[in-house]
XYZ file of C-alpha atoms in Angstrom:
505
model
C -15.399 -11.196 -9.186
C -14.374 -14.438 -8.161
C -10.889 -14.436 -9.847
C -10.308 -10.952 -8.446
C -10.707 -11.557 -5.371
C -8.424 -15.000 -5.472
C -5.999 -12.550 -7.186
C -6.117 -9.526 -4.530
C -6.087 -12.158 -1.072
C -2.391 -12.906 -2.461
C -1.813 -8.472 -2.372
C -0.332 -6.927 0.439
C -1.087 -2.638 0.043
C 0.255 0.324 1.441
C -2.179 2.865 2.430
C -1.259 6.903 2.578
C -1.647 8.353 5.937
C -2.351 7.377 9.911
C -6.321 7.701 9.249
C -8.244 5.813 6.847
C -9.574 8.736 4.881
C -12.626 8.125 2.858
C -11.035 7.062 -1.129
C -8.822 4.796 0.880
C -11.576 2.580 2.673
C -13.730 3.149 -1.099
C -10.463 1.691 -2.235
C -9.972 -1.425 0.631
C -13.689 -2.204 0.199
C -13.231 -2.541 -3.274
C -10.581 -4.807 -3.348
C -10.092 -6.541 -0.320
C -6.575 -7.035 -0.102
C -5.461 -9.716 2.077
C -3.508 -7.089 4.257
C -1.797 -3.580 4.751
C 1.530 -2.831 5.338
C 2.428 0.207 7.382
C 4.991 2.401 7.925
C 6.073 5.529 9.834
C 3.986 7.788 7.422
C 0.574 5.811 9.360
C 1.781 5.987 12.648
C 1.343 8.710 15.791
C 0.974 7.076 18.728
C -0.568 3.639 19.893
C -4.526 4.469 20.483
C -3.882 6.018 17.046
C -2.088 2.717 15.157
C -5.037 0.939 17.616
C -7.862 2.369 15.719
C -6.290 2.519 12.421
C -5.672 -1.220 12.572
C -9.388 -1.832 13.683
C -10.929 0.146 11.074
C -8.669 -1.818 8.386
C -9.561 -4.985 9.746
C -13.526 -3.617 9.771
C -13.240 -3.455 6.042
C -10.947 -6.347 5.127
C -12.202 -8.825 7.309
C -10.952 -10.154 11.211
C -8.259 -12.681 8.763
C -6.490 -9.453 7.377
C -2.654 -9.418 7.828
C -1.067 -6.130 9.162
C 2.387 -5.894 8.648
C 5.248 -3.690 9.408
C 9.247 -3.951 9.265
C 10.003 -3.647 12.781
C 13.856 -5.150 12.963
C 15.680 -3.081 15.529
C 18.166 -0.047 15.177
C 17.577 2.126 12.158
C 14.678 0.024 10.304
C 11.903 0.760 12.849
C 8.476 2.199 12.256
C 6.750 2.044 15.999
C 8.966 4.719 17.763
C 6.496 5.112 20.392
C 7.376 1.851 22.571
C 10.445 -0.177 23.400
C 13.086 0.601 20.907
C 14.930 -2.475 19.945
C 18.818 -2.082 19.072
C 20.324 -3.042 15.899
C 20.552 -6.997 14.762
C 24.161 -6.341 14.288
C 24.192 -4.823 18.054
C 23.328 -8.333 18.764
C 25.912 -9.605 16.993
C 28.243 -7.659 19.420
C 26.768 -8.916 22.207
C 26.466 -12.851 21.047
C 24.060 -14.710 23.172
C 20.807 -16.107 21.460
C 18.646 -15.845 24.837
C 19.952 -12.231 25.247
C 18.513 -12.288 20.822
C 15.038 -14.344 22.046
C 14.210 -11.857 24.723
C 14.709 -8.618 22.161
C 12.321 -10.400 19.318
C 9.806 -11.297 22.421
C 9.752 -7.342 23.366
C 9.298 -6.493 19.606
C 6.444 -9.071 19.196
C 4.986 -7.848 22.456
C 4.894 -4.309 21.380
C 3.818 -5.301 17.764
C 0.779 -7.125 18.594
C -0.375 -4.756 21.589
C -1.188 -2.682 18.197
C -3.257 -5.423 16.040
C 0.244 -6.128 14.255
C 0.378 -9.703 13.430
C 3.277 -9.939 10.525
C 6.215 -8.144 10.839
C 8.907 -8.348 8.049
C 12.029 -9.341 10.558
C 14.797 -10.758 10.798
C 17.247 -10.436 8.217
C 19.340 -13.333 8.055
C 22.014 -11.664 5.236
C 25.336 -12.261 6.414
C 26.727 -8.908 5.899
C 30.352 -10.048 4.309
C 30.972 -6.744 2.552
C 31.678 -3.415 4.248
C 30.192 -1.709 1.211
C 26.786 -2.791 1.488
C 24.973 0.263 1.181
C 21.286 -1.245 2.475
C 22.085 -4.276 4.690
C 25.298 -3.005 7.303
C 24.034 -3.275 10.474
C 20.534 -4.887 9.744
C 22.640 -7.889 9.531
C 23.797 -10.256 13.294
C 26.935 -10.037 11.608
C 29.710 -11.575 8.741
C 29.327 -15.249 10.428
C 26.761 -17.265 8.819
C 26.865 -19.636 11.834
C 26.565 -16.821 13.941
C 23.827 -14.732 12.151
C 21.449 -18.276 12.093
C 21.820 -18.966 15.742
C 21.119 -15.184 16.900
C 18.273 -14.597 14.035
C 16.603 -17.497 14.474
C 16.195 -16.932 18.397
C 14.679 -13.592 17.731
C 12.267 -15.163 15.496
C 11.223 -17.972 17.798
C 11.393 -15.031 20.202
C 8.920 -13.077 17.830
C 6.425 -15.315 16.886
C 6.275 -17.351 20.646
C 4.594 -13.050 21.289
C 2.204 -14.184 18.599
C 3.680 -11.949 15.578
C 4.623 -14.176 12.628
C 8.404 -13.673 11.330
C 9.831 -13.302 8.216
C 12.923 -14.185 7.491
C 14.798 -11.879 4.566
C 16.259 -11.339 2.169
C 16.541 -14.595 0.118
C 18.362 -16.001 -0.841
C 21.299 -13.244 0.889
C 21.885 -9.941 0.306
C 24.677 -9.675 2.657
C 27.324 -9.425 -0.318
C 26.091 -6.717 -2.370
C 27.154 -3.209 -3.224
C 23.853 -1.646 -4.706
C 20.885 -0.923 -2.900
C 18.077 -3.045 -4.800
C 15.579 -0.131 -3.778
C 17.657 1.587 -6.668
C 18.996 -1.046 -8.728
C 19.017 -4.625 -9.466
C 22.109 -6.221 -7.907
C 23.949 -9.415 -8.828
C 26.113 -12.179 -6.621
C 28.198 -13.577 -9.082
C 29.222 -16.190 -6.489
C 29.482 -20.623 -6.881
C 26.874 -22.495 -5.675
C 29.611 -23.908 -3.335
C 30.412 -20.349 -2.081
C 26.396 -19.624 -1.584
C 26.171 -22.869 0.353
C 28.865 -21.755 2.861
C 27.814 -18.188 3.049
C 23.953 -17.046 2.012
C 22.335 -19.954 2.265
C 23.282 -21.443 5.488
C 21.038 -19.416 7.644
C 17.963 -19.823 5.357
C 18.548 -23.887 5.557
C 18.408 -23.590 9.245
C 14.997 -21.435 8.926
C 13.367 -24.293 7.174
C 14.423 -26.758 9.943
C 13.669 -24.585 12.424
C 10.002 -24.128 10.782
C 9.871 -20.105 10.639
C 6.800 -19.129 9.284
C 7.918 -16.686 6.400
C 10.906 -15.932 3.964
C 11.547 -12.872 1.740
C 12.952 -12.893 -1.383
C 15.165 -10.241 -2.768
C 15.429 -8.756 -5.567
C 18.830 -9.989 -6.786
C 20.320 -11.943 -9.564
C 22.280 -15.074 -8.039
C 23.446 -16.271 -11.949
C 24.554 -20.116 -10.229
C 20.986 -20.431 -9.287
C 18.812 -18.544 -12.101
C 20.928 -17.005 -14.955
C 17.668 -14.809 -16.120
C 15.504 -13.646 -13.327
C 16.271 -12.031 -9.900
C 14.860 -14.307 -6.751
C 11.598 -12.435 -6.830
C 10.534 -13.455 -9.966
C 12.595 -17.064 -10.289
C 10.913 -20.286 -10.487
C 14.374 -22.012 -10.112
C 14.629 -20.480 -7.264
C 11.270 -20.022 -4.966
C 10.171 -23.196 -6.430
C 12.626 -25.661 -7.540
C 15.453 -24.667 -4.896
C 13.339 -22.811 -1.831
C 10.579 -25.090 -1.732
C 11.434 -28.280 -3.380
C 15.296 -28.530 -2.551
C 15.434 -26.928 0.951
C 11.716 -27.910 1.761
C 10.072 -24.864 2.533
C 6.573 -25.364 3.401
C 5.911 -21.762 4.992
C 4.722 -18.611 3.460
C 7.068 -16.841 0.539
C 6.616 -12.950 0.384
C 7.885 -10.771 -2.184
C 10.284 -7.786 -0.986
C 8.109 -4.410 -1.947
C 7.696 -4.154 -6.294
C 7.701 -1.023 -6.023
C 11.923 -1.008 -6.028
C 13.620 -0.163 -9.094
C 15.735 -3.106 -8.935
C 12.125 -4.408 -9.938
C 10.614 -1.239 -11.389
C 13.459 -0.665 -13.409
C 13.336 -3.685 -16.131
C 9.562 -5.160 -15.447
C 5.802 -3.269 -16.038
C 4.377 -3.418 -12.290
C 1.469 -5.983 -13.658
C 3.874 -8.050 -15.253
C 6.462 -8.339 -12.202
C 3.244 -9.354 -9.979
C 2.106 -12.067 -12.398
C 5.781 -13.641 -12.407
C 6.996 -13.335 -9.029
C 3.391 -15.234 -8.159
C 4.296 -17.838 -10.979
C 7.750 -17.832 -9.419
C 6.494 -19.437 -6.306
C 5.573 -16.188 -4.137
C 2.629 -17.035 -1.931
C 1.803 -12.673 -1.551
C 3.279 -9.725 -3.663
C 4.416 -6.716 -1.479
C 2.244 -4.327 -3.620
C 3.471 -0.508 -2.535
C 2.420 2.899 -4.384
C -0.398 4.828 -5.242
C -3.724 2.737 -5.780
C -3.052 2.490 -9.611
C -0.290 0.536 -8.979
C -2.698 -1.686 -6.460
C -5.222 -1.742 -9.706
C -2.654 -2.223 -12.546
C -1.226 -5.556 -10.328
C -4.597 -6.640 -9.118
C -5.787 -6.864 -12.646
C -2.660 -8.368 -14.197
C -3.146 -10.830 -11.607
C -6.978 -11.509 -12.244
C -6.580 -11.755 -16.320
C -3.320 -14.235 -15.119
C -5.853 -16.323 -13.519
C -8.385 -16.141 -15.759
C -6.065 -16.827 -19.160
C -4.562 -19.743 -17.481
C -1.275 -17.560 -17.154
C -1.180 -18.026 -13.265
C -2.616 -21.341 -11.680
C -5.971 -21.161 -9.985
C -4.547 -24.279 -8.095
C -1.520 -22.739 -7.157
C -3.173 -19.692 -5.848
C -5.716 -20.951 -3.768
C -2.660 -23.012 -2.408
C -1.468 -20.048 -1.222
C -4.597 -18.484 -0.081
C -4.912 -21.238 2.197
C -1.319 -21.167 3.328
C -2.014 -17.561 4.299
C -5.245 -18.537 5.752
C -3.902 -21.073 8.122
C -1.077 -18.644 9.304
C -3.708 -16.112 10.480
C -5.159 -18.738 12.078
C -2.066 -19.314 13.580
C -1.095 -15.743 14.580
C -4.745 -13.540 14.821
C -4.468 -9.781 15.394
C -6.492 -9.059 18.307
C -4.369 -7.098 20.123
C -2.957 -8.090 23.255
C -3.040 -6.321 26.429
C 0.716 -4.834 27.045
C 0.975 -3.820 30.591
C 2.347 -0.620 32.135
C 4.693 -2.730 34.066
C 5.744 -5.255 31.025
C 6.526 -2.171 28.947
C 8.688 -0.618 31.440
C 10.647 -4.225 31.653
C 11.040 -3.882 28.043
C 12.380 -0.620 27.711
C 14.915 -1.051 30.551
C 15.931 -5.186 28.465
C 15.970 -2.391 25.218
C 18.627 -0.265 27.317
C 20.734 -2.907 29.029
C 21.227 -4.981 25.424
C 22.172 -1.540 24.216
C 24.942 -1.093 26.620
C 26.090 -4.387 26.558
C 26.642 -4.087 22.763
C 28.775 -0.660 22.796
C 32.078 -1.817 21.486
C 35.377 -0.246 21.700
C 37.863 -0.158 19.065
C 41.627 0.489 19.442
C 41.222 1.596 22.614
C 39.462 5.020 22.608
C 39.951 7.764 25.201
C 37.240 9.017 26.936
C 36.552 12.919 28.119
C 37.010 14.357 31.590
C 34.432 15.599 33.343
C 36.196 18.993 32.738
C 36.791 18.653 29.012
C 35.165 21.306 26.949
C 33.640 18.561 24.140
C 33.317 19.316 20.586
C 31.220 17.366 18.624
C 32.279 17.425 15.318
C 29.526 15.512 12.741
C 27.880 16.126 9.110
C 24.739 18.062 10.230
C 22.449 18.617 13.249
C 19.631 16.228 11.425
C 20.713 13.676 8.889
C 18.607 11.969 6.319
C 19.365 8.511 5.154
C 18.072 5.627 3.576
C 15.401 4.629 1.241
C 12.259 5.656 4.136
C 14.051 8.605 5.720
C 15.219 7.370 8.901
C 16.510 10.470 11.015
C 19.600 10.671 13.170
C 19.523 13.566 15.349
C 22.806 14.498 16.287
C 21.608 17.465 18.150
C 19.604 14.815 20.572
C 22.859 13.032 21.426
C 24.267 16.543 21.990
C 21.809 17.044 24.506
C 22.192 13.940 26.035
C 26.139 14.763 26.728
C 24.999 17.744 28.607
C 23.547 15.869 30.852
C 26.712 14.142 32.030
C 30.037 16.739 31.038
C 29.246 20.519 31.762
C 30.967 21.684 28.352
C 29.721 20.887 24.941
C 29.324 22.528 22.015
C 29.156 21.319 17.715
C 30.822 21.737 15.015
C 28.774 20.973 12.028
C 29.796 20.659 8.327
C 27.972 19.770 4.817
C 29.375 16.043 3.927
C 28.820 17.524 0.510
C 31.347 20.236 0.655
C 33.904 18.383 3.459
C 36.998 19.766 2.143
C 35.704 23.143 2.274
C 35.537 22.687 6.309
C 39.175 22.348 6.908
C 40.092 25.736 8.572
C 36.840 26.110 9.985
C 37.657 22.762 12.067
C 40.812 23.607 13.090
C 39.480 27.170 14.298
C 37.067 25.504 16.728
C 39.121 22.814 17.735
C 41.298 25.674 19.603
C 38.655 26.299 21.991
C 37.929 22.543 22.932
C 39.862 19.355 25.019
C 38.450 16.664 23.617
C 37.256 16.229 20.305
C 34.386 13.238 19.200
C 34.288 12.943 15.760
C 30.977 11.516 15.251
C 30.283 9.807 11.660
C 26.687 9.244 10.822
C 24.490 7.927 7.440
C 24.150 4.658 6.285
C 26.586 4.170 3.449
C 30.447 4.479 3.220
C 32.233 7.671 4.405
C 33.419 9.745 0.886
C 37.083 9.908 0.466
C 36.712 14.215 1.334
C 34.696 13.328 4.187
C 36.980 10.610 5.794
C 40.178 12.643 5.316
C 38.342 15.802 7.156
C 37.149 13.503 9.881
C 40.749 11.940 10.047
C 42.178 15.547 10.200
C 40.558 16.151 13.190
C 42.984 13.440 15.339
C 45.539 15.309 14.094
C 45.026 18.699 15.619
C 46.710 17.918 18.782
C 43.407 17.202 20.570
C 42.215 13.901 22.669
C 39.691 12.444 20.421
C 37.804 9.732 19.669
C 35.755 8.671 16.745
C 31.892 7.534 17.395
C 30.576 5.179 14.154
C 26.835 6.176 14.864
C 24.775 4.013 12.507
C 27.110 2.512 9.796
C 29.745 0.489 11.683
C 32.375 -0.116 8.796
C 33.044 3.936 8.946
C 35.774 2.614 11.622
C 37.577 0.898 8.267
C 37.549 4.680 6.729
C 39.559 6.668 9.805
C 40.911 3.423 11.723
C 41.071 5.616 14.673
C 40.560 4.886 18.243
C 36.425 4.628 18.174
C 33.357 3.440 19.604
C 30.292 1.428 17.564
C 27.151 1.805 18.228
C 25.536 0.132 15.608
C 22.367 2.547 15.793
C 20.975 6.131 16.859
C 17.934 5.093 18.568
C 17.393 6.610 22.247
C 18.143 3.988 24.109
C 21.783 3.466 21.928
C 22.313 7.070 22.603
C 21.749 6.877 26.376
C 23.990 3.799 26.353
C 26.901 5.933 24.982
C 26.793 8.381 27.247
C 26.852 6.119 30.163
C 29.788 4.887 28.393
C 31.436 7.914 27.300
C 31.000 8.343 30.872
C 32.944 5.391 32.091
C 30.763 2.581 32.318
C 32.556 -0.315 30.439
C 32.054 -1.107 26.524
C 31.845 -4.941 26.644
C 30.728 -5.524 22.722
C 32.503 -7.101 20.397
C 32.885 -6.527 16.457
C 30.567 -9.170 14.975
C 31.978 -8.640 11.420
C 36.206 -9.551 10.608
C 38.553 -6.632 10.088
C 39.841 -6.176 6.776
């Protein structure tokens, strides 16, 4: 039991609901993981996540990691406290104490919970509008820029007591497939990587973050075989020899098909632990905890996998929780209510206007024109609710009404557009989603500036749509509540002082 046990401390597990049900604990007792990950699927509200976290740590021990991805804007699984704004809203905005203060609020409301790991910042330096997964989880397309504004939320972060993790190395801020569904490649020079990717992760290891992520992505200058995850050349000869890592290396989730796709789960576990990972991301149904758990343990006991090596990084993770133990912390009435109003300043400080976009009258009967009341995007569902932001307006201009069409079937919207455009003043072509506008889409949205209207075009989420329409607009960089209220103070006429943090093309 010894070598299984060696094997599952280096496992971090997903569990299936906001309770732990009775197979679930069978299954936690059994193994003892060294931690859980959770997501929105485990979380209702914080005497809830409270408990949950307790009872976990009641089975796996007071030294068991819980972890979430908690990085601002769209990528956020605690909903119930301050909402932090984008990374890339930060970007607009610029200033690293401004950054510090927003990773301090996160780690405050993290660890309130029992949450002591959370999988932020991403330091990818977004350098390609098409980049269907990164976009505006990135500070921006300046790799000077996206270091100094990362790395104070981090310090912010982890100075809460939450340990950071930096992601996704070594960059996956120049890709155009999401690695949840395939495996992408840089085909870039190691001179170009220098410049670009890797200069933020070098200034993590000075700066002495805790934690890096590695992607799962092929960088052929650095490893012409394996992707990051599972690369010796590059967790080990180049992350922790080279650059002189000496902190804790997680795996981004197996469970992606970028991973999924071209390895058995056991066998990806065993490698990307050979690689130089200190913990595997281990995410699925409990077989897949088993089948990696035991490919691990027969690693260990063949001689596949180090013994040495793993209990290096058992004790690496052991020190760590030392470092950052998840007793929760009080979180005052009064601290949370300073947090949510820092959350709604930073949001309206990073509103930024493009080409000089018209606002509505107070008289204007508004027509919000967007692809569906509710839209679905990304790989854990995130949720924009247009209708919310509808509501919002009401509050402020007298007059609004939507026009909704399928994004599926946008040329088929044409006349219908033009119809209700007659009975409106001022049009605001909302885009929303995650990845690029299609062609039918962008040319329906662009038809609407053309109907003899006042308009203006709202990038809601995905700030690159304003490179599809390149009509007057404003970025939000997000859809959470507090970037919603901040547009309609601004649509409003308080002042839109961001700036884009990504170059024009």
């Amino acid at each position: 039991m010894e070598s299984l046990y060696l094997a599952t401390s280096l496992m971090m597990v997903d569990i299936p609901g906001p309770t732990l049900d009775a197979a679930t604990r069978a299954h936690l007792e059994r193994y003892r993981f060294g931690g859980v990950c959770l997501f929105r699927k485990n979380i209702q509200n914080p005497a809830q996540v409270r408990k949950l976290v307790a009872d976990i740590r009641a089975v796996l021990g007071p030294q068991a990691w819980i972890a979430i991805d908690q990085e601002g804007g769209a990528v956020q699984r605690v909903l119930e406290l301050a909402q932090a704004p984008a990374p890339m809203a930060l970007g607009a905005i610029g200033d690293a104490k401004t950054a510090g203060a927003v990773g301090a609020a996160v780690g405050r409301t993290l660890i309130s919970l029992g949450i002591n790991w959370n999988f932020a910042p991403s330091v990818d330096v977004n350098t390609n509008p098409k980049n269907p997964v990164i976009g505006d989880r990135s500070f921006g397309s300046d790799p000077k820029k996206v270091a100094r504004l990362a790395l104070a939320w981090a310090r912010g972060l982890e100075g809460a007591g939450v340990m950071a993790t930096v992601k996704h190395f070594p960059g996956h801020g120049d890709t155009f497939l999401d690695s949840h569904l395939d495996l992408p490649v840089v085909n870039k020079t190691p001179e170009e990587l220098e410049r670009t990717e890797l200069y933020p992760f070098r200034k993590t290891v000075e700066a002495q973050i805790s934690a890096i992520m590695s992607a799962h992505i092929r960088f052929p200058a650095l490893d012409k075989q394996y992707p990051a995850t599972l690369s010796e050349k590059i967790l080990t000869r180049f992350l922790r020899k080279k650059l002189g890592f000496k902190g804790i290396i997680v795996t981004d989730a197996l469970d992606m098909k970028a991973i999924t796709q071209h390895y058995p789960v056991g066998e990806a576990a065993v490698k990307s632990l050979q690689a130089g990972a200190d913990l595997i991301l281990s995410l699925g149904k409990p077989e897949v905890h088993i089948a990696q758990a035991t490919a691990i343990q027969e690693a260990l006991e063949n001689g596949q996998l180090s013994r040495e090596h793993a209990q290096k990084s058992q004790q690496r993770l052991k020190e760590a929780a030392q470092r950052f133990p998840g007793s929760p912390r009080n979180y005052s009435a009064t601290q949370q209510k300073k947090d949510q109003t820092l959350m709604e300043q930073v949001a309206l400080r990073s509103i930024t206007p493009y080409r000089q976009p018209l606002r509505p009258r107070r008289s204007d009967r508004i027509l919000l024109v967007s692809a569906g009341s509710t839209f679905e995007a990304g790989p854990y569902g995130e949720t924009i609710a247009v209708q919310d932001f509808a509501e919002l307006l009401k509050t402020r201009f007298a007059r609004v009404s939507q026009f909704v069409y399928n994004p599926q079937k946008a040329e088929e919207f044409k006349g219908e557009l033009e119809k209700a455009a007659t009975q409106a003043d001022y049009l605001l072509v909302v885009s929303v989603g995650r990845g690029s506008l299609s062609p039918q889409e962008a040319q329906l949205l662009k038809h609407a500036f053309s109907l003899g209207k006042r308009a203006t075009h709202i990038a809601l989420w995905n700030p690159y749509h304003i490179l599809s329409l390149r009509k007057p607009a404003f970025v939000t960089y997000g859809f959470r509540a507090p970037t919603l209220k901040a547009l309609v103070k601004v649509l409003g006429g308080a002042q839109a002082r961001g700036r884009l943090p990504f170059k024009l093309r």
